[in-house]
C-alpha cells in the first residue's frame, strides 16, 4: 500500500481546522456537565451548613430563651392551652414542638411557676435528658434554616442568574449569625426567613400574581405568627404587592378580569361607542382604574391570608382560643392600646403585644465597645452588625445594593430587596433591648441576596474579585467553627475579642455550660470553684460544684474564679474588684473567662 499523501496548501490559502468540531463537542459536554454541577454545588453548600449547625446544636447547652420555648411547645403538645410565653405568637413554638414530639419528654402539667421555672423543671427536674431533648427541639429550626437557604438561592437566581444565586447561597450558608441562631430552638431565624420568603414571592408575583400573592401572604402570616417584631413588614409587603400586580398587567402575563370594550366570545356586541379622538383617553382612564383596583386587590389578598395564618396558628394550639396566662398581662393604654385593639387578631395576640410594650418600657442595660449603659442606643444594631458580619459579606452586599439601584435591568428589584430590611432594621433600632444582632438576623439574609447583584457588574476582574470575597467569607466562617455565637470579623479582632465589644446573645448566652464542665473535670479536678454564670442551665446537673463569690467576703474567695463574659462586661462593685485582683488563666468557648485567685 502506498504511503498516505499529505497535501500542502498553497500560500495564502486558509484550511479549516479539523479540531473545531471536536472542540465544539467538548464544549457541549462541558455545558451539560455544568448543568449537573449546579445542583451538586447547592447540595454541598447546604450540607456544610447543616454540619456546622448540627455540631453546634449537639455541643451547646440551653441558651437563656430556649427552655421557655421548649416548655411552651411541650405544653402545646400535652395540654393544648395558651398559657406560657404569650409575648410571642405560637407558630415558631409549634415548629419546635415537632421535634419535641419525637423526643417525647416526660411533662408535669401540674407544676406551677413562671415560664422560666417551667423550662428548667422540664429539662432538669423531670427525669428527661436535656441534651437529647434540646437536640430534637433544635432540629426543626435547623431544617427551616436550610430551606431558607434555597429561598436565598432562588431569589438571587431570579435576579442575576445561576452564578449570582450560587454566590448568594454561599454567603448565606457561611454567615456565622445565621448558623449560630439557626442551630437554636429560638424564633429569630424562622421569623426572618419567613419575611424573606414573603418578599421573594411578592417579587415573583410580578409574573404570576394569582399563584404567588396568596403564598406571599401565607409566608408573611407565618412571620408575624412567629415574632411580633415582623409586624412592620406588613405594610411594606402590602405596598410591594400593590406594585407587583400592575407590573404583571403591564407585562401581559396575566389579566385579572376582562378588559372593557372587548368583543364577547361568539361574536357578541361591541362596547358602547365613544367619540372619535376620545377612545384613547377613555381606554387609558379605564386601564388606570383597573390597575388601581388590581393593586388594592393584591394588597388585600396578602394581608387577608396573613391574618388567616395568625388565627390558624392559635387555633391549632387550642380550637376554643382559651387564654389563661400564668403571669399578669399588662393593659395597653393610650394610642398604642387603641391601635392594638383595632388589629383583626386573636385576643391572646393583643395581650402579647401588651407584654412586648411593657418590656420596652423597662430600663435595660446595654454594652457596646466596652461601654456599659442603661437604656438603648439608636446606633447599637448597626454597630453590632459591623462587628458580627463577615467583611466580605458587608463589601459584596454594599456593592450589590449600589448595583441594584444603578443598573437599569435590576432597578425594578430595588424596592423589594432594600426597603423591607431597611424598615425592619429602623423599627428594631427603636427598641429598648440592646441584646444582640439576633434582632436583625434578617440583615445578612438580605445582604446575601443583594450581594448577587454585584456579580452582574461587567468591570474587568469584577467576577474574580467577587469569587475571592466569597472565599474570604467562607474562610472567616470556618475559622469560627464551632463557636459561631461569639463571632466577630477580622477588623474587630475576631471571636477572641468579641466579649470586649459586645455582650449577651452576641457572645455569651449560656451556651457553654457543658464545655465548662468538661474543662473543670479535665484540667481542674478537685479545685475550689467560684462561679458567676449567666444562663438558664443548671450547673449542678453537669457536675459543676461551685459557689457564688458575690455572697461571701472577698478575702474568702480563693481558687478558680469562673465568670460568664456577659457578667464580666457588666461587672461593677464586688465582682469587678474580684476580677481586677485575679489573674486570667483561660477561657471556655470564647464566652466564659477563667481567673486564678
XYZ file of C-alpha atoms in Angstrom, residues 11-430:
420
model
C 0.499 30.028 0.338
C -2.349 32.293 1.495
C -4.986 29.542 1.410
C -6.793 29.008 4.794
C -7.716 25.414 5.528
C -10.480 24.720 8.123
C -9.114 23.316 11.346
C -10.245 19.720 11.832
C -10.177 20.221 15.624
C -13.081 22.685 15.684
C -15.870 20.051 15.640
C -14.023 18.251 18.427
C -13.817 21.446 20.487
C -17.492 22.168 19.906
C -18.416 18.715 21.120
C -16.229 19.069 24.175
C -17.799 22.450 24.942
C -21.291 20.974 24.612
C -20.372 18.163 27.002
C -18.954 20.717 29.427
C -22.201 22.691 29.329
C -24.201 19.518 30.030
C -21.965 18.707 32.982
C -22.202 22.283 34.244
C -25.969 21.981 34.440
C -25.463 18.987 36.681
C -22.781 20.710 38.752
C -25.107 23.493 39.914
C -27.448 21.226 41.962
C -24.382 19.426 43.334
C -22.851 22.730 44.458
C -26.118 23.765 46.114
C -26.275 20.460 47.982
C -22.651 20.757 49.107
C -23.120 24.301 50.434
C -26.250 23.337 52.349
C -24.575 20.170 53.614
C -21.640 22.038 55.135
C -24.084 24.452 56.771
C -26.052 21.513 58.161
C -22.880 20.012 59.607
C -21.978 23.314 61.256
C -25.447 23.778 62.759
C -25.870 20.198 63.954
C -22.414 20.296 65.538
C -23.343 23.478 67.386
C -26.699 22.016 68.426
C -25.054 18.889 69.819
C -22.336 20.712 71.763
C -24.220 23.689 73.218
C -26.228 23.685 76.421
C -29.573 25.552 76.538
C -29.356 29.277 75.961
C -31.367 31.736 78.031
C -34.535 31.750 75.927
C -34.642 28.142 74.739
C -36.062 26.443 77.879
C -39.044 28.818 77.783
C -39.823 27.982 74.167
C -39.298 24.253 74.617
C -41.511 24.147 77.717
C -44.215 26.160 75.941
C -44.036 23.836 72.936
C -44.362 20.833 75.260
C -47.376 22.409 76.932
C -48.928 22.931 73.493
C -48.474 19.235 72.743
C -49.784 17.874 76.035
C -52.327 20.419 77.265
C -53.354 22.415 74.167
C -53.529 25.672 76.087
C -52.334 29.236 75.602
C -50.679 29.627 78.953
C -46.937 30.326 78.678
C -44.907 32.842 76.702
C -47.805 34.936 75.335
C -45.382 37.703 74.312
C -44.567 35.582 71.253
C -47.193 34.048 68.937
C -47.296 30.247 68.765
C -46.172 29.323 65.241
C -42.430 29.217 65.918
C -43.016 27.174 69.061
C -45.255 24.816 67.090
C -42.276 24.275 64.803
C -40.130 23.444 67.839
C -42.937 21.170 69.063
C -42.419 18.953 66.016
C -39.016 17.994 67.381
C -40.230 17.830 70.978
C -42.904 15.337 69.895
C -40.187 12.980 68.658
C -38.206 13.349 71.894
C -41.425 12.652 73.855
C -40.267 14.104 77.198
C -41.992 13.493 80.494
C -44.061 16.571 81.362
C -45.804 17.532 84.577
C -48.713 19.869 83.704
C -49.493 20.457 87.381
C -46.166 22.170 88.014
C -46.681 25.855 88.785
C -44.222 28.667 88.347
C -43.019 31.211 85.849
C -42.324 30.173 82.282
C -38.585 30.151 83.026
C -39.091 27.889 86.038
C -41.238 25.516 83.973
C -38.467 25.279 81.393
C -35.836 24.398 83.995
C -38.194 21.893 85.610
C -38.807 20.181 82.264
C -35.125 19.944 81.376
C -33.507 19.178 84.715
C -36.091 18.001 87.237
C -38.460 15.715 85.318
C -36.172 12.800 84.506
C -35.526 13.956 80.927
C -32.178 14.050 79.139
C -31.656 17.760 78.352
C -29.027 17.000 75.679
C -31.407 14.768 73.737
C -34.457 16.980 74.223
C -32.643 20.146 73.143
C -31.209 18.468 70.057
C -34.636 17.326 68.881
C -36.122 20.752 69.661
C -33.409 22.430 67.574
C -33.583 20.139 64.545
C -36.802 21.632 63.046
C -35.273 25.118 63.212
C -32.132 23.773 61.527
C -34.256 22.246 58.760
C -36.135 25.521 58.246
C -32.848 27.459 58.129
C -31.626 25.171 55.347
C -34.876 25.663 53.422
C -34.414 29.419 53.724
C -31.069 28.897 52.007
C -32.974 27.592 48.996
C -35.094 30.764 49.073
C -31.927 32.879 49.089
C -30.614 30.903 46.105
C -33.886 31.124 44.180
C -34.336 34.851 44.867
C -30.784 35.677 43.782
C -31.001 33.416 40.718
C -34.232 35.106 39.640
C -32.430 38.441 39.789
C -28.995 37.605 38.413
C -28.776 34.037 37.152
C -27.088 30.877 38.378
C -23.734 32.488 39.211
C -25.345 35.119 41.409
C -27.601 32.555 43.051
C -24.630 30.366 43.932
C -22.683 33.310 45.367
C -25.686 34.365 47.469
C -26.190 30.835 48.770
C -22.506 30.542 49.686
C -22.601 33.814 51.623
C -25.768 32.706 53.401
C -24.508 29.246 54.329
C -21.260 30.709 55.703
C -22.952 33.513 57.675
C -21.936 32.997 61.339
C -25.010 34.763 62.740
C -27.385 32.663 60.649
C -25.553 29.458 61.607
C -25.453 30.435 65.293
C -29.129 31.283 65.679
C -30.349 28.798 63.087
C -28.995 25.994 65.275
C -31.011 27.053 68.345
C -34.627 26.405 69.309
C -35.436 30.107 69.097
C -37.653 32.301 66.933
C -35.323 34.836 65.313
C -34.184 32.924 62.217
C -37.644 31.420 61.467
C -39.291 34.858 61.568
C -36.576 36.404 59.385
C -36.725 33.517 56.931
C -40.486 33.837 56.559
C -40.132 37.573 55.838
C -37.501 36.881 53.179
C -39.728 34.223 51.616
C -42.661 36.619 51.521
C -40.575 39.305 49.787
C -39.340 36.799 47.210
C -42.873 35.612 46.455
C -44.147 39.169 46.107
C -41.314 39.785 43.634
C -42.328 36.704 41.665
C -45.916 37.982 41.691
C -44.814 40.445 39.013
C -45.179 37.468 36.672
C -47.643 35.139 38.389
C -49.721 37.137 40.881
C -52.602 34.672 41.151
C -50.276 31.967 42.426
C -47.628 33.970 44.285
C -49.629 36.592 46.209
C -51.541 34.104 48.401
C -48.281 32.248 49.053
C -46.608 35.546 49.959
C -49.439 36.289 52.367
C -49.005 32.872 53.971
C -45.269 33.460 54.450
C -45.920 36.932 55.882
C -48.533 35.500 58.217
C -46.046 32.854 59.329
C -43.553 35.621 60.147
C -45.940 37.673 62.296
C -47.304 34.468 63.845
C -43.738 33.674 64.959
C -42.475 37.044 66.247
C -44.278 40.343 66.640
C -41.136 42.181 65.554
C -42.132 41.191 61.985
C -45.247 43.402 62.121
C -43.527 46.419 60.461
C -43.104 44.238 57.373
C -46.888 44.006 56.875
C -47.483 47.493 55.383
C -44.280 47.181 53.345
C -45.383 43.891 51.797
C -48.838 45.300 51.137
C -47.315 48.167 49.165
C -44.987 45.844 47.268
C -47.903 43.574 46.428
C -49.814 46.597 45.149
C -46.826 47.397 42.933
C -46.418 43.844 41.646
C -49.947 43.391 40.295
C -49.904 46.346 37.868
C -46.420 45.266 36.800
C -47.892 41.890 35.912
C -50.686 43.582 33.984
C -48.193 45.703 32.039
C -46.105 42.660 31.156
C -49.267 40.995 29.778
C -48.508 37.984 31.945
C -51.968 37.970 33.454
C -55.270 39.778 33.303
C -57.386 39.504 36.422
C -60.620 40.381 34.651
C -61.846 41.103 31.093
C -60.980 44.423 29.528
C -63.896 46.708 28.685
C -64.789 47.092 25.047
C -63.626 43.590 24.057
C -65.748 41.586 21.640
C -67.591 38.891 23.529
C -66.867 35.295 22.674
C -69.098 34.039 19.891
C -69.470 37.464 18.205
C -71.362 39.462 20.806
C -71.947 43.207 20.560
C -69.188 45.749 20.871
C -68.874 48.079 23.795
C -70.541 51.487 23.763
C -69.371 53.841 21.102
C -67.068 56.704 22.081
C -66.467 59.940 20.228
C -63.641 59.969 17.730
C -60.351 61.021 19.303
C -61.562 60.251 22.821
C -61.181 56.481 22.656
C -57.547 56.515 23.773
C -58.285 58.729 26.751
C -61.278 56.625 27.796
C -59.313 53.403 27.452
C -56.406 54.954 29.369
C -58.674 56.061 32.210
C -60.357 52.664 32.350
C -56.988 50.936 32.333
C -55.747 53.192 35.113
C -58.779 52.436 37.288
C -58.404 48.740 36.594
C -54.738 48.807 37.647
C -55.594 50.669 40.859
C -58.310 48.173 41.721
C -55.983 45.264 40.882
C -53.281 46.747 43.117
C -55.730 47.085 46.013
C -56.942 43.537 45.492
C -53.364 42.248 45.510
C -52.551 44.045 48.761
C -55.812 42.834 50.270
C -55.075 39.220 49.339
C -51.677 39.369 51.054
C -52.970 40.852 54.295
C -56.095 38.647 54.380
C -54.074 35.453 54.014
C -51.538 36.705 56.580
C -54.258 37.369 59.157
C -55.763 33.953 58.460
C -52.420 32.278 59.169
C -52.158 34.110 62.506
C -55.607 32.892 63.541
C -54.808 29.374 62.340
C -51.645 29.257 64.478
C -53.676 29.980 67.624
C -56.470 27.624 66.623
C -54.012 24.750 66.186
C -52.964 25.165 69.821
C -56.489 25.499 71.188
C -59.554 25.474 68.908
C -61.513 27.270 71.653
C -58.865 30.019 71.940
C -58.830 29.919 75.731
C -56.196 32.224 77.194
C -55.083 31.758 80.793
C -51.591 33.253 81.257
C -49.633 32.239 84.341
C -48.182 35.740 84.679
C -50.112 39.015 84.690
C -50.610 40.683 81.328
C -50.337 44.491 81.466
C -53.059 46.575 79.895
C -52.049 48.705 76.939
C -53.145 52.306 77.312
C -53.025 55.303 75.030
C -52.653 55.323 71.281
C -50.786 52.031 71.179
C -53.607 50.313 73.022
C -56.227 51.707 70.653
C -54.232 50.674 67.601
C -53.637 47.181 69.008
C -57.357 46.856 69.680
C -58.119 47.519 66.019
C -55.978 44.671 64.744
C -58.011 41.673 63.497
C -56.036 39.172 65.567
C -56.914 36.830 68.465
C -57.138 38.353 71.961
C -54.039 36.397 73.035
C -52.064 38.133 70.289
C -53.117 41.557 71.538
C -52.217 40.511 75.095
C -48.792 39.519 73.837
C -48.398 42.930 72.262
C -49.148 44.433 75.664
C -46.366 42.384 77.202
C -43.962 43.486 74.494
C -44.847 47.130 75.119
C -44.229 46.611 78.839
C -40.847 45.032 78.154
C -39.903 48.001 76.006
C -40.545 50.363 78.927
C -38.015 48.684 81.248
C -34.569 50.263 81.828
C -32.409 47.513 80.305
C -28.620 47.616 80.382
C -26.549 47.518 77.210
C -22.865 47.069 76.403
C -21.162 48.388 73.276
C -17.446 48.791 72.563
C -16.548 48.447 76.229
C -19.140 50.943 77.447
C -21.878 49.824 79.855
C -25.023 51.949 79.760
C -28.651 51.938 80.838
C -31.297 52.425 78.187
C -30.746 51.967 74.469
C -28.602 53.479 71.739
C -30.201 54.069 68.354
C -26.987 53.055 66.573
C -26.439 49.866 68.594
C -27.685 47.407 65.971
C -25.779 48.931 63.011
C -22.611 48.971 65.113
C -23.119 45.395 66.296
C -23.790 44.251 62.723
C -20.495 45.828 61.606
C -18.732 43.695 64.218
C -20.536 40.409 63.618
C -20.983 40.340 59.833
C -18.129 38.953 57.711
C -16.239 41.734 55.949
C -16.701 40.064 52.577
C -20.480 39.943 53.037
C -20.512 43.619 54.029
C -18.470 44.566 50.966
C -20.403 42.468 48.449
C -23.752 43.387 49.997
C -22.968 47.105 49.753
C -21.732 46.717 46.170
C -24.852 44.764 45.282
C -27.104 47.420 46.822
C -25.409 50.038 44.631
C -25.689 47.806 41.574
C -29.385 47.114 42.065
C -30.051 50.862 42.098
C -27.607 51.836 39.342
C -28.284 49.145 36.751
C -31.466 49.581 34.751
C -32.033 45.841 34.434
C -32.061 45.410 38.210
C -33.637 48.689 39.279
C -37.170 47.304 39.458
C -35.985 44.905 42.195
C -34.564 47.682 44.412
C -37.772 48.311 46.427
C -38.155 44.589 47.110
C -34.554 43.996 48.057
C -33.746 47.152 50.003
C -36.923 48.551 51.568
C -38.101 45.595 53.741
C -34.782 45.115 55.595
C -34.369 48.878 55.947
C -37.815 49.262 57.525
C -37.348 46.269 59.815
C -33.909 47.495 60.882
C -35.222 51.000 61.554
C -38.012 49.546 63.691
C -35.566 47.319 65.595
C -33.274 50.287 66.227
C -36.056 51.989 68.183
